[in-house]
Amino acid sequence: MAAKKFHYGGQAVIEGVMIRGEKNMVTAVRKPDGEVVVNKEPLPKAYTGKLRATPLIRGIIVLIESLVFGIQTLTYSANVAIGEEDSNQISGWVWVALAVSMVLRSHSFFWVRSS
């Protein structure tokens, strides 16, 4: 019996790359001294469970996942690139700005489309 096929994904980050696997997300970033730091994190169950196989819900989950993981890994890579590896906190204002921009973008998409 053939193994279940999985498509890996990722994105470029500051001085590195993030790869999302089936159960983990790994970010590799070059420090100012040239050393490469690798950060491996397990994915939450919401990103790997049965809801991810449901067509409409899968798209919403992937969108949220891309935004959240993208911001987290960019923040982490920026901190490592400037030499502050331990500082990996994202300000609450970033999440508020992201939520407001998503609402405004969705509203403008549907408003323009219905005109």
PDB file of C-alpha atoms in Angstrom:
ATOM      1  CA  MET A   1       0.000   0.000   0.000  1.00  0.00           C
ATOM      2  CA  ALA A   2       1.389   3.419  -0.972  1.00  0.00           C
ATOM      3  CA  ALA A   3       2.087   5.989   1.707  1.00  0.00           C
ATOM      4  CA  LYS A   4      -0.187   9.029   1.937  1.00  0.00           C
ATOM      5  CA  LYS A   5       1.232  11.876  -0.168  1.00  0.00           C
ATOM      6  CA  PHE A   6       2.046  15.125   1.649  1.00  0.00           C
ATOM      7  CA  HIS A   7       3.007  18.444   0.075  1.00  0.00           C
ATOM      8  CA  TYR A   8       5.576  20.449   2.014  1.00  0.00           C
ATOM      9  CA  GLY A   9       5.486  24.227   2.037  1.00  0.00           C
ATOM     10  CA  GLY A  10       7.468  27.140   3.314  1.00  0.00           C
ATOM     11  CA  GLN A  11       8.579  30.682   2.828  1.00  0.00           C
ATOM     12  CA  ALA A  12      11.661  32.820   2.833  1.00  0.00           C
ATOM     13  CA  VAL A  13      12.371  34.730   6.026  1.00  0.00           C
ATOM     14  CA  ILE A  14      15.017  37.289   6.923  1.00  0.00           C
ATOM     15  CA  GLU A  15      18.402  35.562   6.513  1.00  0.00           C
ATOM     16  CA  GLY A  16      16.788  32.124   6.292  1.00  0.00           C
ATOM     17  CA  VAL A  17      13.898  29.867   5.397  1.00  0.00           C
ATOM     18  CA  MET A  18      10.836  28.327   7.070  1.00  0.00           C
ATOM     19  CA  ILE A  19       9.622  24.855   6.063  1.00  0.00           C
ATOM     20  CA  ARG A  20       6.256  23.456   7.154  1.00  0.00           C
ATOM     21  CA  GLY A  21       6.109  19.703   7.297  1.00  0.00           C
ATOM     22  CA  GLU A  22       3.343  17.286   8.141  1.00  0.00           C
ATOM     23  CA  LYS A  23       3.717  17.603  11.921  1.00  0.00           C
ATOM     24  CA  ASN A  24       6.444  20.221  12.474  1.00  0.00           C
ATOM     25  CA  MET A  25       7.527  23.661  11.356  1.00  0.00           C
ATOM     26  CA  VAL A  26      11.254  24.355  11.099  1.00  0.00           C
ATOM     27  CA  THR A  27      12.931  27.743  10.699  1.00  0.00           C
ATOM     28  CA  ALA A  28      16.632  28.045   9.853  1.00  0.00           C
ATOM     29  CA  VAL A  29      18.206  31.506  10.203  1.00  0.00           C
ATOM     30  CA  ARG A  30      21.787  32.792   9.899  1.00  0.00           C
ATOM     31  CA  LYS A  31      23.026  34.780  12.910  1.00  0.00           C
ATOM     32  CA  PRO A  32      25.260  37.857  12.485  1.00  0.00           C
ATOM     33  CA  ASP A  33      28.351  35.723  13.254  1.00  0.00           C
ATOM     34  CA  GLY A  34      27.487  33.321  10.384  1.00  0.00           C
ATOM     35  CA  GLU A  35      26.174  30.445  12.549  1.00  0.00           C
ATOM     36  CA  VAL A  36      22.882  28.895  11.408  1.00  0.00           C
ATOM     37  CA  VAL A  37      20.216  28.513  14.102  1.00  0.00           C
ATOM     38  CA  VAL A  38      17.449  25.932  13.600  1.00  0.00           C
ATOM     39  CA  ASN A  39      14.152  26.256  15.476  1.00  0.00           C
ATOM     40  CA  LYS A  40      11.776  23.265  15.296  1.00  0.00           C
ATOM     41  CA  GLU A  41       8.208  23.541  16.605  1.00  0.00           C
ATOM     42  CA  PRO A  42       5.408  20.959  16.537  1.00  0.00           C
ATOM     43  CA  LEU A  43       2.240  22.102  14.792  1.00  0.00           C
ATOM     44  CA  PRO A  44      -0.917  22.556  16.888  1.00  0.00           C
ATOM     45  CA  LYS A  45      -3.645  19.931  16.398  1.00  0.00           C
ATOM     46  CA  ALA A  46      -5.890  22.486  14.641  1.00  0.00           C
ATOM     47  CA  TYR A  47      -3.445  22.491  11.720  1.00  0.00           C
ATOM     48  CA  THR A  48      -3.122  18.722  11.450  1.00  0.00           C
ATOM     49  CA  GLY A  49      -6.536  17.319  12.451  1.00  0.00           C
ATOM     50  CA  LYS A  50      -9.586  16.119  10.540  1.00  0.00           C
ATOM     51  CA  LEU A  51     -10.943  19.638   9.947  1.00  0.00           C
ATOM     52  CA  ARG A  52      -8.005  20.189   7.602  1.00  0.00           C
ATOM     53  CA  ALA A  53      -9.543  17.641   5.211  1.00  0.00           C
ATOM     54  CA  THR A  54     -12.925  19.415   4.950  1.00  0.00           C
ATOM     55  CA  PRO A  55     -12.927  21.469   1.700  1.00  0.00           C
ATOM     56  CA  LEU A  56     -14.247  24.919   2.732  1.00  0.00           C
ATOM     57  CA  ILE A  57     -12.842  24.826   6.246  1.00  0.00           C
ATOM     58  CA  ARG A  58      -9.449  23.652   4.927  1.00  0.00           C
ATOM     59  CA  GLY A  59      -9.054  26.890   2.932  1.00  0.00           C
ATOM     60  CA  ILE A  60      -9.852  29.060   5.937  1.00  0.00           C
ATOM     61  CA  ILE A  61      -7.424  27.092   8.118  1.00  0.00           C
ATOM     62  CA  VAL A  62      -4.652  27.371   5.512  1.00  0.00           C
ATOM     63  CA  LEU A  63      -5.169  31.147   5.234  1.00  0.00           C
ATOM     64  CA  ILE A  64      -5.010  31.637   8.996  1.00  0.00           C
ATOM     65  CA  GLU A  65      -2.069  29.243   9.264  1.00  0.00           C
ATOM     66  CA  SER A  66      -0.129  31.107   6.574  1.00  0.00           C
ATOM     67  CA  LEU A  67      -0.697  34.466   8.252  1.00  0.00           C
ATOM     68  CA  VAL A  68       0.103  33.319  11.779  1.00  0.00           C
ATOM     69  CA  PHE A  69       3.127  31.192  10.907  1.00  0.00           C
ATOM     70  CA  GLY A  70       4.399  33.845   8.493  1.00  0.00           C
ATOM     71  CA  ILE A  71       4.327  36.599  11.101  1.00  0.00           C
ATOM     72  CA  GLN A  72       5.817  34.338  13.795  1.00  0.00           C
ATOM     73  CA  THR A  73       8.693  33.143  11.631  1.00  0.00           C
ATOM     74  CA  LEU A  74       9.441  36.608  10.247  1.00  0.00           C
ATOM     75  CA  THR A  75       9.565  38.007  13.779  1.00  0.00           C
ATOM     76  CA  TYR A  76      11.801  35.153  14.932  1.00  0.00           C
ATOM     77  CA  SER A  77      14.150  35.516  11.949  1.00  0.00           C
ATOM     78  CA  ALA A  78      14.388  39.292  12.388  1.00  0.00           C
ATOM     79  CA  ASN A  79      15.301  38.840  16.055  1.00  0.00           C
ATOM     80  CA  VAL A  80      17.954  36.232  15.238  1.00  0.00           C
ATOM     81  CA  ALA A  81      19.361  38.335  12.385  1.00  0.00           C
ATOM     82  CA  ILE A  82      19.933  41.287  14.734  1.00  0.00           C
ATOM     83  CA  GLY A  83      21.320  39.084  17.493  1.00  0.00           C
ATOM     84  CA  GLU A  84      18.345  38.920  19.871  1.00  0.00           C
ATOM     85  CA  GLU A  85      17.390  35.265  19.471  1.00  0.00           C
ATOM     86  CA  ASP A  86      15.547  34.971  22.796  1.00  0.00           C
ATOM     87  CA  SER A  87      13.056  37.759  22.002  1.00  0.00           C
ATOM     88  CA  ASN A  88      10.277  36.013  20.045  1.00  0.00           C
ATOM     89  CA  GLN A  89       7.188  37.810  21.313  1.00  0.00           C
ATOM     90  CA  ILE A  90       4.772  39.451  18.891  1.00  0.00           C
ATOM     91  CA  SER A  91       3.079  42.597  20.100  1.00  0.00           C
ATOM     92  CA  GLY A  92      -0.685  42.489  20.581  1.00  0.00           C
ATOM     93  CA  TRP A  93      -0.947  45.533  18.306  1.00  0.00           C
ATOM     94  CA  VAL A  94       0.380  43.481  15.385  1.00  0.00           C
ATOM     95  CA  TRP A  95      -2.499  41.024  15.783  1.00  0.00           C
ATOM     96  CA  VAL A  96      -5.036  43.866  16.081  1.00  0.00           C
ATOM     97  CA  ALA A  97      -3.672  45.521  12.929  1.00  0.00           C
ATOM     98  CA  LEU A  98      -3.774  42.191  11.105  1.00  0.00           C
ATOM     99  CA  ALA A  99      -7.383  41.533  12.147  1.00  0.00           C
ATOM    100  CA  VAL A 100      -8.524  45.028  11.142  1.00  0.00           C
ATOM    101  CA  SER A 101      -6.787  44.761   7.771  1.00  0.00           C
ATOM    102  CA  MET A 102      -8.372  41.356   7.091  1.00  0.00           C
ATOM    103  CA  VAL A 103     -11.862  42.690   7.924  1.00  0.00           C
ATOM    104  CA  LEU A 104     -11.379  45.781   5.755  1.00  0.00           C
ATOM    105  CA  ARG A 105      -9.982  43.726   2.873  1.00  0.00           C
ATOM    106  CA  SER A 106     -12.841  41.224   3.036  1.00  0.00           C
ATOM    107  CA  HIS A 107     -15.386  44.039   3.208  1.00  0.00           C
ATOM    108  CA  SER A 108     -13.885  45.841   0.200  1.00  0.00           C
ATOM    109  CA  PHE A 109     -13.736  42.595  -1.789  1.00  0.00           C
ATOM    110  CA  PHE A 110     -17.423  41.861  -1.310  1.00  0.00           C
ATOM    111  CA  TRP A 111     -18.479  45.529  -1.651  1.00  0.00           C
ATOM    112  CA  VAL A 112     -16.623  46.007  -4.960  1.00  0.00           C
ATOM    113  CA  ARG A 113     -17.832  42.652  -6.268  1.00  0.00           C
ATOM    114  CA  SER A 114     -21.495  43.411  -5.560  1.00  0.00           C
ATOM    115  CA  SER A 115     -21.385  46.846  -7.274  1.00  0.00           C
TER     116      SER A 115
END
